[in-house]
Amino acid sequence: RRFAGLPRAFVLGREVPVAETRRARLLGLALLDRTDAGPGLLLPRCSAVHTFGMRFALDLLFLDDQGAVVDLRRDVPPRRLAGCRGASSVLELPGP
């Protein structure tokens, strides 16, 4: 429900909501259960994220302007900061 009305994009073969609103960008997947996180969330114009308020670990894919992966952080636990110089967006995926 949180992502209703957000635009969607295909990223690396997966259709995900795009966090275009301030609220969507601030909250990301925080405070959701893993089952409610869906396929993930794309944060455009972003090179760093936090996992404060997360209830599960995230896989973070940092993407360049063309959508290619420039860095991958697997299984990032709650209460962390992660960033990547040169990234222009971040794909947040529910971790394993």
PDB file of C-alpha atoms in Angstrom:
ATOM      1  CA  ARG A   1       0.000   0.000   0.000  1.00  0.00           C
ATOM      2  CA  ARG A   2       2.874   2.369   0.732  1.00  0.00           C
ATOM      3  CA  PHE A   3       4.004   2.202  -2.895  1.00  0.00           C
ATOM      4  CA  ALA A   4       0.579   2.663  -4.475  1.00  0.00           C
ATOM      5  CA  GLY A   5       0.659   5.483  -6.977  1.00  0.00           C
ATOM      6  CA  LEU A   6       4.446   5.449  -7.408  1.00  0.00           C
ATOM      7  CA  PRO A   7       5.775   5.007 -10.933  1.00  0.00           C
ATOM      8  CA  ARG A   8       7.331   1.647 -11.741  1.00  0.00           C
ATOM      9  CA  ALA A   9      10.476   0.797 -13.684  1.00  0.00           C
ATOM     10  CA  PHE A  10      12.182  -2.315 -14.980  1.00  0.00           C
ATOM     11  CA  VAL A  11      15.628  -2.585 -13.426  1.00  0.00           C
ATOM     12  CA  LEU A  12      17.853  -5.599 -14.019  1.00  0.00           C
ATOM     13  CA  GLY A  13      14.874  -7.662 -15.159  1.00  0.00           C
ATOM     14  CA  ARG A  14      12.680  -6.798 -12.200  1.00  0.00           C
ATOM     15  CA  GLU A  15       9.729  -4.415 -12.036  1.00  0.00           C
ATOM     16  CA  VAL A  16      10.016  -2.196  -8.960  1.00  0.00           C
ATOM     17  CA  PRO A  17       8.384   0.971  -7.656  1.00  0.00           C
ATOM     18  CA  VAL A  18      10.418   4.157  -8.033  1.00  0.00           C
ATOM     19  CA  ALA A  19      10.714   6.338  -4.926  1.00  0.00           C
ATOM     20  CA  GLU A  20       9.873   9.703  -6.516  1.00  0.00           C
ATOM     21  CA  THR A  21       8.131  11.289  -3.535  1.00  0.00           C
ATOM     22  CA  ARG A  22       9.894  12.685  -0.502  1.00  0.00           C
ATOM     23  CA  ARG A  23       8.038  10.270   1.797  1.00  0.00           C
ATOM     24  CA  ALA A  24       8.917   7.226  -0.322  1.00  0.00           C
ATOM     25  CA  ARG A  25      12.572   8.270  -0.431  1.00  0.00           C
ATOM     26  CA  LEU A  26      12.736   8.854   3.320  1.00  0.00           C
ATOM     27  CA  LEU A  27      11.030   5.618   4.346  1.00  0.00           C
ATOM     28  CA  GLY A  28      12.284   3.280   1.629  1.00  0.00           C
ATOM     29  CA  LEU A  29      11.552  -0.259   2.853  1.00  0.00           C
ATOM     30  CA  ALA A  30      11.827   0.697   6.545  1.00  0.00           C
ATOM     31  CA  LEU A  31       9.190  -0.486   9.020  1.00  0.00           C
ATOM     32  CA  LEU A  32       7.859  -3.090   6.566  1.00  0.00           C
ATOM     33  CA  ASP A  33       7.879  -6.826   7.057  1.00  0.00           C
ATOM     34  CA  ARG A  34       9.865  -8.745   4.449  1.00  0.00           C
ATOM     35  CA  THR A  35       6.632 -10.034   2.886  1.00  0.00           C
ATOM     36  CA  ASP A  36       5.343  -6.459   2.443  1.00  0.00           C
ATOM     37  CA  ALA A  37       8.561  -5.205   0.833  1.00  0.00           C
ATOM     38  CA  GLY A  38       7.614  -6.693  -2.526  1.00  0.00           C
ATOM     39  CA  PRO A  39      10.261  -6.855  -5.235  1.00  0.00           C
ATOM     40  CA  GLY A  40      12.243  -3.925  -3.832  1.00  0.00           C
ATOM     41  CA  LEU A  41      12.476  -0.179  -4.404  1.00  0.00           C
ATOM     42  CA  LEU A  42      14.500   2.031  -6.747  1.00  0.00           C
ATOM     43  CA  LEU A  43      15.871   5.265  -5.293  1.00  0.00           C
ATOM     44  CA  PRO A  44      16.865   7.527  -8.195  1.00  0.00           C
ATOM     45  CA  ARG A  45      19.335  10.395  -7.771  1.00  0.00           C
ATOM     46  CA  CYS A  46      20.792   8.646  -4.744  1.00  0.00           C
ATOM     47  CA  SER A  47      24.240   7.316  -3.879  1.00  0.00           C
ATOM     48  CA  ALA A  48      23.789   6.465  -0.180  1.00  0.00           C
ATOM     49  CA  VAL A  49      21.086   4.898   1.973  1.00  0.00           C
ATOM     50  CA  HIS A  50      20.457   3.984   5.590  1.00  0.00           C
ATOM     51  CA  THR A  51      18.883   0.859   7.026  1.00  0.00           C
ATOM     52  CA  PHE A  52      17.532   2.441  10.211  1.00  0.00           C
ATOM     53  CA  GLY A  53      14.054   1.138  10.942  1.00  0.00           C
ATOM     54  CA  MET A  54      14.555  -1.990   8.846  1.00  0.00           C
ATOM     55  CA  ARG A  55      13.135  -5.285  10.077  1.00  0.00           C
ATOM     56  CA  PHE A  56      15.301  -7.389   7.764  1.00  0.00           C
ATOM     57  CA  ALA A  57      18.603  -7.180   5.911  1.00  0.00           C
ATOM     58  CA  LEU A  58      18.852  -5.615   2.457  1.00  0.00           C
ATOM     59  CA  ASP A  59      20.783  -6.315  -0.692  1.00  0.00           C
ATOM     60  CA  LEU A  60      21.836  -2.944  -2.114  1.00  0.00           C
ATOM     61  CA  LEU A  61      22.714  -2.498  -5.774  1.00  0.00           C
ATOM     62  CA  PHE A  62      24.350   0.822  -6.576  1.00  0.00           C
ATOM     63  CA  LEU A  63      23.729   1.778 -10.211  1.00  0.00           C
ATOM     64  CA  ASP A  64      25.372   4.229 -12.603  1.00  0.00           C
ATOM     65  CA  ASP A  65      23.572   6.554 -15.054  1.00  0.00           C
ATOM     66  CA  GLN A  66      23.052   3.696 -17.525  1.00  0.00           C
ATOM     67  CA  GLY A  67      21.646   1.334 -14.892  1.00  0.00           C
ATOM     68  CA  ALA A  68      24.755  -0.854 -14.657  1.00  0.00           C
ATOM     69  CA  VAL A  69      25.739  -2.170 -11.234  1.00  0.00           C
ATOM     70  CA  VAL A  70      28.821  -0.348  -9.908  1.00  0.00           C
ATOM     71  CA  ASP A  71      28.715  -1.866  -6.424  1.00  0.00           C
ATOM     72  CA  LEU A  72      26.772  -4.548  -4.583  1.00  0.00           C
ATOM     73  CA  ARG A  73      26.343  -4.885  -0.835  1.00  0.00           C
ATOM     74  CA  ARG A  74      24.714  -8.138   0.247  1.00  0.00           C
ATOM     75  CA  ASP A  75      22.827  -8.774   3.444  1.00  0.00           C
ATOM     76  CA  VAL A  76      23.246  -5.262   4.933  1.00  0.00           C
ATOM     77  CA  PRO A  77      21.762  -5.468   8.451  1.00  0.00           C
ATOM     78  CA  PRO A  78      19.506  -2.857  10.084  1.00  0.00           C
ATOM     79  CA  ARG A  79      21.002   0.326  11.564  1.00  0.00           C
ATOM     80  CA  ARG A  80      23.737   0.827   8.975  1.00  0.00           C
ATOM     81  CA  LEU A  81      24.767   3.433   6.403  1.00  0.00           C
ATOM     82  CA  ALA A  82      25.930   2.432   2.939  1.00  0.00           C
ATOM     83  CA  GLY A  83      27.088   4.544   0.032  1.00  0.00           C
ATOM     84  CA  CYS A  84      28.986   4.361  -3.229  1.00  0.00           C
ATOM     85  CA  ARG A  85      30.797   7.160  -5.015  1.00  0.00           C
ATOM     86  CA  GLY A  86      29.799   7.264  -8.646  1.00  0.00           C
ATOM     87  CA  ALA A  87      26.368   5.731  -8.106  1.00  0.00           C
ATOM     88  CA  SER A  88      23.384   7.644  -9.433  1.00  0.00           C
ATOM     89  CA  SER A  89      20.680   5.390  -7.973  1.00  0.00           C
ATOM     90  CA  VAL A  90      20.226   2.557  -5.510  1.00  0.00           C
ATOM     91  CA  LEU A  91      18.072  -0.534  -5.839  1.00  0.00           C
ATOM     92  CA  GLU A  92      16.991  -1.829  -2.425  1.00  0.00           C
ATOM     93  CA  LEU A  93      16.073  -5.506  -2.423  1.00  0.00           C
ATOM     94  CA  PRO A  94      14.874  -7.642   0.480  1.00  0.00           C
ATOM     95  CA  GLY A  95      17.872  -9.711   1.572  1.00  0.00           C
ATOM     96  CA  PRO A  96      18.017 -13.493   1.731  1.00  0.00           C
TER      97      PRO A  96
END
